[in-house]
Short mmCIF file of C-alpha atoms in Angstrom, two decimals:
data_model
loop_
_atom_site.label_atom_id
_atom_site.label_comp_id
_atom_site.label_asym_id
_atom_site.label_seq_id
_atom_site.Cartn_x
_atom_site.Cartn_y
_atom_site.Cartn_z
CA MET A 19 344.03 -74.30 50.59
CA LEU A 20 343.45 -74.85 46.90
CA ARG A 21 339.73 -75.27 47.47
CA ASN A 22 339.46 -72.06 49.49
CA ASN A 23 341.41 -70.03 46.96
CA SER A 24 339.28 -71.34 44.14
CA GLY A 25 336.09 -70.46 46.01
CA SER A 26 337.39 -67.00 46.80
CA SER A 27 338.37 -66.45 43.18
CA LYS A 28 334.93 -67.54 42.00
CA SER A 29 333.27 -65.24 44.55
CA ASN A 30 335.31 -62.26 43.39
CA LYS A 31 334.58 -63.06 39.76
CA ASP A 32 330.84 -63.34 40.41
CA SER A 33 330.72 -60.13 42.45
CA ASN A 34 332.64 -58.23 39.80
CA SER A 35 330.30 -59.56 37.11
CA TYR A 36 327.30 -58.63 39.23
CA ASN A 37 328.57 -55.11 39.76
CA SER A 38 329.34 -54.58 36.08
CA LYS A 39 325.87 -55.68 34.96
CA LYS A 40 324.06 -53.73 37.65
CA ILE A 41 326.02 -50.54 37.01
CA PHE A 42 325.83 -50.69 33.22
CA LEU A 43 322.02 -50.76 32.89
CA PRO A 44 321.14 -47.51 34.73
CA ILE A 45 324.10 -45.70 33.17
CA PHE A 46 323.03 -46.86 29.69
CA ILE A 47 319.44 -45.70 30.25
CA GLY A 48 320.39 -42.36 31.80
CA VAL A 49 323.07 -41.47 29.26
CA GLY A 50 320.79 -42.59 26.43
CA VAL A 51 318.05 -40.19 27.49
CA ILE A 52 320.54 -37.33 27.91
CA VAL A 53 321.96 -37.94 24.41
CA TRP A 54 318.42 -38.04 23.00
CA LEU A 55 317.60 -34.72 24.70
CA PHE A 56 320.76 -33.14 23.27
CA VAL A 57 320.10 -34.41 19.73
CA SER A 58 316.39 -33.53 19.68
CA GLU A 59 316.80 -30.04 21.12
CA PHE A 60 320.30 -29.03 20.08
CA GLU A 61 320.59 -25.36 19.21
CA VAL A 62 324.00 -23.76 18.81
CA GLU A 63 322.78 -20.43 20.16
CA SER A 64 321.41 -22.07 23.31
CA PHE A 65 324.72 -23.68 24.15
CA LYS A 66 326.56 -20.41 23.54
CA GLU A 67 324.68 -19.12 26.58
CA ILE A 68 326.64 -21.50 28.83
CA SER A 69 329.70 -20.04 30.50
CA PHE A 70 331.69 -21.68 33.28
CA THR A 71 332.82 -18.74 35.41
CA GLY A 72 334.37 -18.70 38.85
CA GLN A 73 330.86 -18.29 40.25
CA SER A 74 329.67 -21.36 38.32
CA ILE A 75 332.45 -23.53 39.72
CA LEU A 76 331.82 -22.19 43.24
CA PHE A 77 328.13 -23.12 43.16
CA ILE A 78 328.80 -26.51 41.56
CA LEU A 79 331.16 -27.19 44.48
CA LEU A 80 328.35 -26.03 46.78
CA GLY A 81 326.19 -28.70 45.15
CA PHE A 82 328.78 -31.32 46.10
CA PHE A 83 328.84 -29.87 49.63
CA PHE A 84 325.07 -30.34 49.90
CA ILE A 85 325.23 -33.95 48.70
CA PHE A 86 327.95 -34.65 51.28
CA GLY A 87 325.63 -33.06 53.84
CA ARG A 88 323.02 -35.59 52.79
CA ASP A 89 325.53 -38.41 53.19
CA PHE A 90 326.49 -37.17 56.66
CA GLY A 91 322.82 -37.07 57.68
CA LEU A 92 322.26 -40.70 56.64
CA ILE A 93 325.48 -41.91 58.26
CA TRP A 94 324.63 -40.00 61.44
CA ARG A 95 321.16 -41.57 61.46
CA PHE A 96 322.56 -45.10 61.12
CA LYS A 97 324.78 -44.49 64.15
CA ALA A 98 321.93 -42.99 66.17
CA MET A 99 319.48 -45.77 65.31
CA THR A 100 321.99 -48.46 66.35
CA ASP A 101 322.59 -46.66 69.67
CA HIS A 102 326.14 -45.98 68.42
CA GLN A 103 326.99 -49.69 68.35
CA ILE A 104 328.70 -49.18 64.99
CA SER A 105 331.61 -46.91 64.12
CA TRP A 106 331.52 -44.00 61.68
CA HIS A 107 333.47 -46.19 59.26
CA GLN A 108 330.91 -48.99 59.49
CA ALA A 109 328.04 -46.51 59.12
CA PHE A 110 329.73 -45.10 56.01
CA HIS A 111 329.97 -48.58 54.45
CA ILE A 112 326.31 -49.33 55.22
CA HIS A 113 325.30 -46.01 53.67
CA VAL A 114 327.30 -46.52 50.46
CA LEU A 115 326.03 -50.08 50.09
CA SER A 116 322.39 -49.08 50.57
CA GLU A 117 322.74 -46.15 48.14
CA PHE A 118 324.31 -48.42 45.53
CA THR A 119 321.54 -51.00 45.80
CA SER A 120 318.95 -48.21 45.57
CA ALA A 121 320.67 -46.92 42.43
CA VAL A 122 320.56 -50.27 40.63
CA THR A 123 317.00 -51.29 41.56
CA PRO A 124 313.67 -49.75 40.45
CA SER A 125 312.69 -46.77 42.62
CA ALA A 126 309.51 -48.50 43.79
CA ILE A 127 311.64 -51.35 45.19
CA GLY A 128 314.71 -49.50 46.40
CA GLY A 129 317.58 -50.93 48.38
CA SER A 130 316.07 -50.57 51.85
CA GLY A 131 315.49 -54.30 52.33
CA LEU A 132 319.20 -55.06 52.03
CA VAL A 133 319.97 -52.62 54.87
CA VAL A 134 319.03 -55.49 57.19
CA LEU A 135 321.83 -57.60 55.69
CA PHE A 136 324.33 -54.74 55.75
CA LEU A 137 323.61 -53.94 59.41
CA ASN A 138 323.64 -57.59 60.40
CA LYS A 139 327.06 -58.12 58.82
CA GLU A 140 328.33 -55.19 60.90
CA GLY A 141 327.31 -56.91 64.14
CA ILE A 142 323.70 -55.78 64.65
CA SER A 143 321.18 -58.58 65.29
CA ALA A 144 318.78 -59.47 62.48
CA ALA A 145 315.79 -58.42 64.60
CA LYS A 146 317.22 -55.02 65.51
CA SER A 147 318.40 -54.51 61.93
CA THR A 148 314.83 -55.14 60.76
CA THR A 149 313.35 -52.61 63.19
CA ILE A 150 316.01 -50.04 62.21
CA MET A 151 315.14 -50.50 58.54
CA ILE A 152 311.44 -50.00 59.29
CA ALA A 153 312.12 -46.97 61.50
CA ASN A 154 314.29 -45.35 58.82
CA LEU A 155 311.61 -45.93 56.19
CA LEU A 156 309.00 -44.43 58.52
CA LEU A 157 311.12 -41.32 59.15
CA ASP A 158 311.66 -40.82 55.41
CA GLU A 159 307.96 -41.15 54.62
CA LEU A 160 307.07 -38.86 57.54
CA PHE A 161 309.30 -36.14 56.08
CA PHE A 162 307.41 -36.20 52.77
CA ILE A 163 304.01 -36.46 54.46
CA LEU A 164 304.74 -33.30 56.48
CA ILE A 165 306.66 -31.23 53.92
CA CYS A 166 304.21 -31.56 51.01
CA PRO A 167 301.25 -29.82 52.75
CA ILE A 168 303.62 -27.03 53.84
CA ILE A 169 304.65 -26.54 50.21
CA PHE A 170 301.03 -26.19 49.08
CA LEU A 171 300.33 -23.71 51.89
CA VAL A 172 303.14 -21.32 50.91
CA LEU A 173 303.20 -21.70 47.10
CA PRO A 174 300.48 -21.58 44.41
CA ILE A 175 299.76 -25.08 43.18
CA GLN A 176 300.18 -24.08 39.51
CA ASP A 177 303.72 -22.86 40.24
CA VAL A 178 304.65 -26.06 42.02
CA PHE A 179 303.39 -28.33 39.25
CA ASN A 180 304.53 -25.98 36.43
CA SER A 181 301.31 -25.60 34.44
CA THR A 182 303.33 -24.69 31.31
CA SER A 183 304.94 -28.13 31.07
CA ILE A 184 303.49 -30.79 28.77
CA ILE A 185 303.89 -33.35 31.55
CA SER A 186 302.47 -31.21 34.39
CA SER A 187 299.07 -32.94 34.45
CA THR A 188 300.73 -36.36 34.43
CA ILE A 189 303.10 -35.37 37.23
CA GLU A 190 300.22 -33.97 39.29
CA THR A 191 298.13 -37.12 38.89
CA VAL A 192 301.01 -39.45 39.70
CA PHE A 193 302.00 -37.27 42.67
CA TRP A 194 298.60 -37.49 44.36
CA VAL A 195 298.40 -41.25 43.79
CA VAL A 196 301.91 -41.85 45.15
CA TYR A 197 301.41 -39.42 48.05
CA SER A 198 298.27 -41.32 49.10
CA ILE A 199 300.17 -44.61 48.93
CA ILE A 200 303.00 -43.10 51.01
CA CYS A 201 300.49 -42.08 53.71
CA LEU A 202 299.04 -45.61 53.82
CA TRP A 203 302.52 -47.15 53.76
CA ALA A 204 303.69 -44.92 56.64
CA THR A 205 300.65 -45.90 58.69
CA PHE A 206 301.44 -49.58 58.12
CA LEU A 207 305.10 -49.06 59.08
CA PHE A 208 304.07 -47.21 62.25
CA VAL A 209 301.77 -50.04 63.32
CA ILE A 210 304.24 -52.89 62.72
CA LEU A 211 307.15 -50.99 64.29
CA PHE A 212 305.49 -49.99 67.55
CA PHE A 213 302.47 -52.25 68.03
CA LYS A 214 302.43 -55.32 65.79
CA PRO A 215 305.98 -56.68 65.30
CA ASP A 216 304.43 -60.14 65.31
CA TRP A 217 303.07 -59.36 61.83
CA ILE A 218 306.65 -59.32 60.58
CA SER A 219 307.37 -62.57 62.39
CA GLY A 220 304.32 -64.13 60.73
CA ILE A 221 305.46 -63.04 57.26
CA VAL A 222 309.01 -64.30 57.88
CA GLY A 223 307.68 -67.57 59.28
CA PHE A 224 305.53 -68.07 56.19
CA LEU A 225 308.49 -67.40 53.88
CA PHE A 226 310.64 -69.92 55.72
CA LYS A 227 308.16 -72.66 54.89
CA ILE A 228 309.60 -72.54 51.39
CA PRO A 229 311.59 -75.81 50.94
CA PHE A 230 315.07 -74.34 50.43
CA LEU A 231 314.60 -72.05 53.49
CA ARG A 232 313.25 -74.69 55.88
CA ARG A 233 316.65 -75.53 57.37
CA TRP A 234 316.62 -72.11 59.10
CA ARG A 235 313.05 -72.42 60.50
CA ASP A 236 314.33 -73.30 63.97
CA GLN A 237 315.84 -69.81 64.23
CA ILE A 238 312.51 -68.05 63.57
CA GLY A 239 311.43 -68.40 67.20
CA THR A 240 314.55 -66.61 68.40
CA PHE A 241 314.12 -63.94 65.73
CA SER A 242 310.49 -63.36 66.75
CA SER A 243 311.31 -62.88 70.43
CA GLN A 244 314.21 -60.56 69.60
CA LEU A 245 311.97 -58.60 67.24
CA THR A 246 309.38 -58.08 69.97
CA TYR A 247 312.13 -56.85 72.31
CA ALA A 248 313.58 -54.51 69.65
CA SER A 249 310.12 -53.10 68.94
CA ALA A 250 309.53 -52.44 72.64
CA ASP A 251 312.96 -50.79 72.84
CA PHE A 252 312.05 -48.36 70.03
CA ARG A 253 308.65 -47.72 71.62
CA ASN A 254 310.37 -46.67 74.85
CA LYS A 255 312.95 -44.39 73.22
CA SER A 256 313.04 -40.81 74.48
CA ILE A 257 311.66 -37.83 72.57
CA ARG A 258 315.26 -36.61 72.26
CA PHE A 259 316.21 -39.80 70.41
CA TRP A 260 313.43 -39.36 67.87
CA LEU A 261 314.13 -35.64 67.45
CA ILE A 262 317.76 -36.44 66.64
CA ALA A 263 316.73 -39.18 64.20
CA PHE A 264 314.17 -36.96 62.49
CA GLY A 265 316.63 -34.04 62.48
CA ALA A 266 319.12 -36.24 60.62
CA THR A 267 316.31 -37.16 58.20
CA VAL A 268 315.45 -33.50 57.54
CA LEU A 269 319.16 -32.71 57.01
CA THR A 270 319.43 -35.63 54.60
CA TRP A 271 316.52 -34.75 52.35
CA SER A 272 316.92 -30.97 52.50
CA SER A 273 320.58 -31.27 51.50
CA ARG A 274 319.68 -33.52 48.59
CA PHE A 275 317.13 -31.09 47.19
CA LEU A 276 319.30 -28.00 47.77
CA VAL A 277 321.78 -29.47 45.26
CA VAL A 278 319.47 -28.30 42.45
CA ASN A 279 319.24 -24.80 43.91
CA ALA A 280 323.03 -24.58 43.93
CA LEU A 281 323.23 -25.72 40.30
CA PHE A 282 320.68 -23.15 39.13
CA MET A 283 322.67 -20.46 40.95
CA ALA A 284 325.75 -21.64 39.04
CA PHE A 285 324.21 -20.65 35.70
CA SER A 286 321.66 -17.93 36.47
CA ASN A 287 320.31 -15.42 38.96
CA VAL A 288 316.88 -17.04 38.94
CA GLY A 289 314.74 -15.61 41.69
CA ASN A 290 312.27 -18.08 43.21
CA HIS A 291 314.45 -20.75 44.76
CA LEU A 292 311.58 -21.90 46.95
CA VAL A 293 309.75 -23.08 43.81
CA ILE A 294 312.88 -24.88 42.59
CA PHE A 295 313.25 -26.58 45.98
CA ALA A 296 309.55 -27.51 46.15
CA ARG A 297 309.55 -29.01 42.66
CA GLN A 298 312.46 -31.26 43.60
CA ILE A 299 310.45 -32.70 46.48
CA LEU A 300 307.40 -33.34 44.30
CA LEU A 301 309.54 -34.78 41.51
CA TRP A 302 311.14 -37.18 43.98
CA VAL A 303 307.72 -38.38 45.14
CA VAL A 304 306.70 -38.97 41.52
CA MET A 305 309.93 -40.86 40.76
CA VAL A 306 309.01 -43.42 43.43
CA ALA A 307 306.75 -44.91 40.75
CA SER A 308 309.61 -45.22 38.25
CA PRO A 309 310.18 -48.79 36.97
CA THR A 310 313.77 -48.06 35.90
CA PRO A 311 316.84 -48.54 38.14
CA GLY A 312 317.19 -45.46 40.35
CA GLY A 313 314.68 -43.65 38.14
CA SER A 314 317.31 -43.45 35.39
CA GLY A 315 316.04 -42.05 32.12
CA LEU A 316 312.72 -40.84 33.52
CA SER A 317 314.47 -38.59 36.04
CA GLU A 318 316.56 -36.88 33.38
CA TYR A 319 313.58 -36.28 31.09
CA ALA A 320 311.18 -35.20 33.85
CA PHE A 321 313.75 -32.84 35.35
CA LYS A 322 314.34 -31.08 32.05
CA GLU A 323 310.60 -30.75 31.31
CA TYR A 324 309.66 -29.79 34.85
CA TYR A 325 311.97 -26.76 34.89
CA ASN A 326 311.34 -25.62 31.31
CA ASP A 327 309.55 -22.44 32.45
CA ILE A 328 312.71 -21.02 34.00
CA SER A 329 314.32 -18.65 31.50
CA LEU A 330 317.71 -20.27 31.13
CA GLY A 331 317.53 -21.73 27.65
CA VAL A 332 317.80 -25.36 26.56
CA GLY A 333 321.60 -25.54 26.86
CA PRO A 334 321.97 -24.54 30.52
CA ILE A 335 318.99 -26.69 31.59
CA LEU A 336 320.53 -29.79 29.96
CA VAL A 337 323.91 -29.07 31.57
CA ILE A 338 322.25 -28.66 34.97
CA THR A 339 320.39 -31.96 34.39
CA ILE A 340 323.65 -33.80 33.67
CA ILE A 341 325.54 -32.34 36.65
CA TRP A 342 322.55 -33.02 38.93
CA ARG A 343 322.48 -36.72 37.98
CA ILE A 344 326.25 -37.05 38.32
CA ILE A 345 326.19 -35.59 41.82
CA SER A 346 323.04 -37.27 43.11
CA TYR A 347 323.15 -40.64 41.31
CA TYR A 348 326.19 -41.70 39.29
CA LEU A 349 328.48 -40.77 42.18
CA TYR A 350 326.94 -43.58 44.24
CA LEU A 351 327.38 -46.08 41.42
CA PHE A 352 331.07 -45.19 41.41
CA PHE A 353 331.52 -45.44 45.19
CA GLY A 354 329.46 -48.64 45.33
CA ALA A 355 331.61 -50.30 42.66
CA ILE A 356 334.64 -49.62 44.87
CA VAL A 357 333.17 -50.53 48.25
CA ILE A 358 331.03 -53.59 47.41
CA PRO A 359 333.82 -56.01 46.31
CA ARG A 360 335.84 -55.23 49.45
CA TRP A 361 332.77 -55.51 51.68
CA LEU A 362 331.77 -58.85 50.13
CA LYS A 363 335.27 -60.20 50.66
CA LYS A 364 335.31 -59.04 54.29
CA SER A 365 331.76 -60.18 55.10
CA PHE A 366 331.57 -63.47 53.21
CA GLY A 367 335.19 -64.38 52.46
CA LYS A 368 335.72 -66.15 55.75
CA ALA A 369 332.81 -68.43 55.04
CA LYS A 370 334.41 -69.67 51.86
#
């Protein structure tokens, strides 16, 4: 008993330490950039323009509603992709855990890889968890691949990239590079999901030749056969299944980007909300290249610069930037800090 309690105590201590370190870095970077923006561009008259009216509060609440719509879309997709083998409660935990890991890792890395672990700990086989992760990634990339050309068809390119911003040329260059990579990445995901699951097995088999992983090599054969079966299962899914999954994906991303529209409506009667929405999509694509955890720091600065042509003044734009990051980023750090210790105790505590 003493040994088990000691192990459990050590596990809790380590997980708490891990959470504190992982949460502190992105918060420090993000808050630091916001403070720098305030200090460098502080003008009393600009901040006098800010007024929190009943309308402001209503649209800020609408922003929260949109982010919860995004959460629902992701949770719904997890249930659909597992053929409803997990409960809504389990899907919620998986969602919060994956969002937290995405928030504390560089955007280019993300937390998608750990979704396999989260799903597996909720009773989904490792092979099926792997195919679900790949399918979700493919659906996300497909959304951006399809929506970006539509944006350029309906809006002038100079409006989308904000030609008045000092970073517009940089954003445009990075966008086209990242968009090209996304197209190639989506093609690769499509091939390994539906036609070449053995490529994944080969990569996993190679990794398990590493000395400290060799003791699990005997299980690779089982994993490979299950992966082939899971791939065939996805390949034979109905059109209705994929329409539901992609519908949840569209709901997820659209809701996320509509948060910014709601926040602009809270402080102004700005007209072209389609431009605001489109810029969010392009900014998100660009932030994929961010080396900082969750794009912290760069997101705050790029957001403020990217929308500087909208006649709100410095004060309102900075306030919108802060609220936007709280709703779409720091909220998940908070929820993750609550959920992760309990999930670790439930998932790994019995093994101690």
